[in-house]
Amino acid sequence: MKFPIGFSFVHGFFTYEVISYDEKAERPYTVRFGFSKDDDECDEIEMTEGELEVSSSRGV
């Protein structure tokens, strides 16, 4: 696991945070994103390590 649980970054208007990891899944990282870490209306997506690496490198 390259990105630890709790890893976060900002990309555009959104804050992304790794909330879980399942090494057996096709997309092992579950990432929550919203306007802030405290956003009650945040969404969750599943990402691969490569997708997360590209997204976080483009963040601020």
XYZ file of N, CA and C in Angstrom:
180
model
N 0.867 -1.175 0.000
C 0.000 0.000 0.000
C 0.907 1.228 0.000
N 0.850 1.977 -1.073
C 1.697 3.163 -1.224
C 1.104 4.382 -0.504
N -0.220 4.487 -0.509
C -0.895 5.630 0.099
C -1.594 5.179 1.384
N -1.199 5.712 2.529
C -1.789 5.265 3.801
C -3.212 5.807 4.004
N -3.962 5.127 4.852
C -5.285 5.609 5.241
C -5.092 6.992 5.871
N -5.914 7.939 5.473
C -5.799 9.304 5.973
C -5.028 10.224 5.045
N -4.330 9.663 4.055
C -3.618 10.487 3.078
C -4.629 11.392 2.392
N -4.327 12.685 2.295
C -5.267 13.608 1.653
C -4.515 14.603 0.783
N -5.236 15.147 -0.187
C -4.678 16.159 -1.079
C -5.826 16.975 -1.661
N -5.480 18.136 -2.199
C -6.467 19.018 -2.827
C -6.230 18.987 -4.325
N -7.305 18.823 -5.081
C -7.246 18.833 -6.542
C -8.435 19.658 -7.020
N -8.149 20.798 -7.604
C -9.224 21.694 -8.029
C -9.964 22.227 -6.808
N -11.280 22.098 -6.810
C -12.097 22.571 -5.698
C -12.293 21.515 -4.619
N -11.805 20.302 -4.854
C -12.111 19.187 -3.967
C -10.933 18.737 -3.108
N -11.250 18.266 -1.925
C -10.297 17.619 -1.041
C -10.556 16.123 -1.113
N -9.505 15.363 -1.331
C -9.597 13.904 -1.430
C -8.907 13.292 -0.220
N -9.467 12.206 0.316
C -8.877 11.532 1.462
C -9.058 10.023 1.319
N -7.959 9.283 1.461
C -8.021 7.823 1.416
C -8.674 7.342 2.705
N -9.775 6.578 2.585
C -10.476 6.124 3.791
C -10.402 4.616 4.009
N -10.052 3.856 2.942
C -9.876 2.417 3.145
C -9.042 1.833 2.006
N -8.560 0.617 2.256
C -7.728 -0.092 1.286
C -8.061 -1.572 1.339
N -8.300 -2.173 0.173
C -8.576 -3.602 0.081
C -7.676 -4.169 -1.009
N -6.597 -4.826 -0.613
C -5.597 -5.286 -1.576
C -6.128 -6.302 -2.576
N -7.264 -6.919 -2.306
C -7.835 -7.917 -3.211
C -8.769 -7.309 -4.258
N -9.114 -6.060 -4.099
C -10.046 -5.409 -5.021
C -9.331 -4.921 -6.277
N -10.085 -4.827 -7.362
C -9.520 -4.310 -8.617
C -9.073 -2.856 -8.447
N -9.868 -2.094 -7.725
C -9.526 -0.704 -7.378
C -9.471 -0.656 -5.857
N -8.286 -0.847 -5.295
C -8.167 -1.089 -3.858
C -8.375 0.115 -2.931
N -8.236 1.314 -3.436
C -8.363 2.493 -2.577
C -9.779 3.060 -2.641
N -10.383 3.272 -1.488
C -11.648 4.000 -1.426
C -11.300 5.407 -0.969
N -11.727 6.382 -1.754
C -11.359 7.774 -1.529
C -12.628 8.597 -1.373
N -12.657 9.401 -0.315
C -13.784 10.320 -0.090
C -13.373 11.675 -0.642
N -14.299 12.336 -1.330
C -13.980 13.674 -1.816
C -15.163 14.610 -1.639
N -14.829 15.854 -1.365
C -15.824 16.898 -1.170
C -15.135 18.247 -1.133
N -15.875 19.276 -0.774
C -15.306 20.616 -0.747
C -14.344 20.814 0.422
N -14.432 19.950 1.432
C -13.494 19.955 2.555
C -13.572 18.588 3.231
N -12.642 18.321 4.141
C -12.668 17.046 4.861
C -13.921 16.911 5.711
N -14.489 18.038 6.122
C -15.660 18.037 6.992
C -16.973 18.142 6.220
N -16.919 18.057 4.910
C -18.108 18.169 4.065
C -19.056 16.989 4.324
N -20.263 17.282 4.774
C -21.249 16.232 5.053
C -21.790 15.589 3.783
N -21.683 16.267 2.665
C -22.219 15.754 1.415
C -21.112 15.269 0.485
N -20.116 14.613 1.058
C -19.014 14.113 0.245
C -19.396 12.804 -0.437
N -18.674 12.468 -1.466
C -18.885 11.235 -2.207
C -17.673 10.337 -2.028
N -17.831 9.072 -2.381
C -16.733 8.113 -2.317
C -16.544 7.488 -3.685
N -15.287 7.289 -4.046
C -14.951 6.604 -5.291
C -13.857 5.586 -4.999
N -13.756 4.613 -5.875
C -12.686 3.632 -5.759
C -11.647 3.967 -6.818
N -10.366 3.854 -6.436
C -9.281 4.223 -7.343
C -8.166 3.190 -7.282
N -7.414 3.096 -8.370
C -6.205 2.275 -8.376
C -5.061 3.122 -7.831
N -3.948 2.473 -7.539
C -2.779 3.212 -7.062
C -2.307 4.209 -8.116
N -2.329 3.801 -9.391
C -1.916 4.689 -10.473
C -2.811 5.906 -10.604
N -4.120 5.704 -10.511
C -5.061 6.830 -10.591
C -4.850 7.786 -9.424
N -4.628 7.227 -8.260
C -4.412 8.058 -7.078
C -3.095 8.809 -7.182
N -2.080 8.150 -7.708
C -0.781 8.795 -7.872
C -0.862 9.975 -8.847
N -1.525 9.781 -9.972
C -1.671 10.859 -10.968
C -2.501 12.000 -10.381
N -3.608 11.682 -9.749
C -4.481 12.716 -9.182
C -3.765 13.509 -8.107
N -3.055 12.841 -7.208
C -2.402 13.548 -6.104
C -1.218 14.369 -6.597
N -0.547 13.942 -7.666
C 0.590 14.712 -8.182
C 0.129 15.986 -8.872
N -1.123 16.006 -9.290
C -1.678 17.220 -9.917
C -2.323 18.139 -8.883
N -2.409 17.665 -7.649
C -3.012 18.467 -6.587
C -2.085 19.571 -6.118
N -2.563 20.322 -5.178
C -1.787 21.456 -4.645
C -1.155 21.053 -3.340
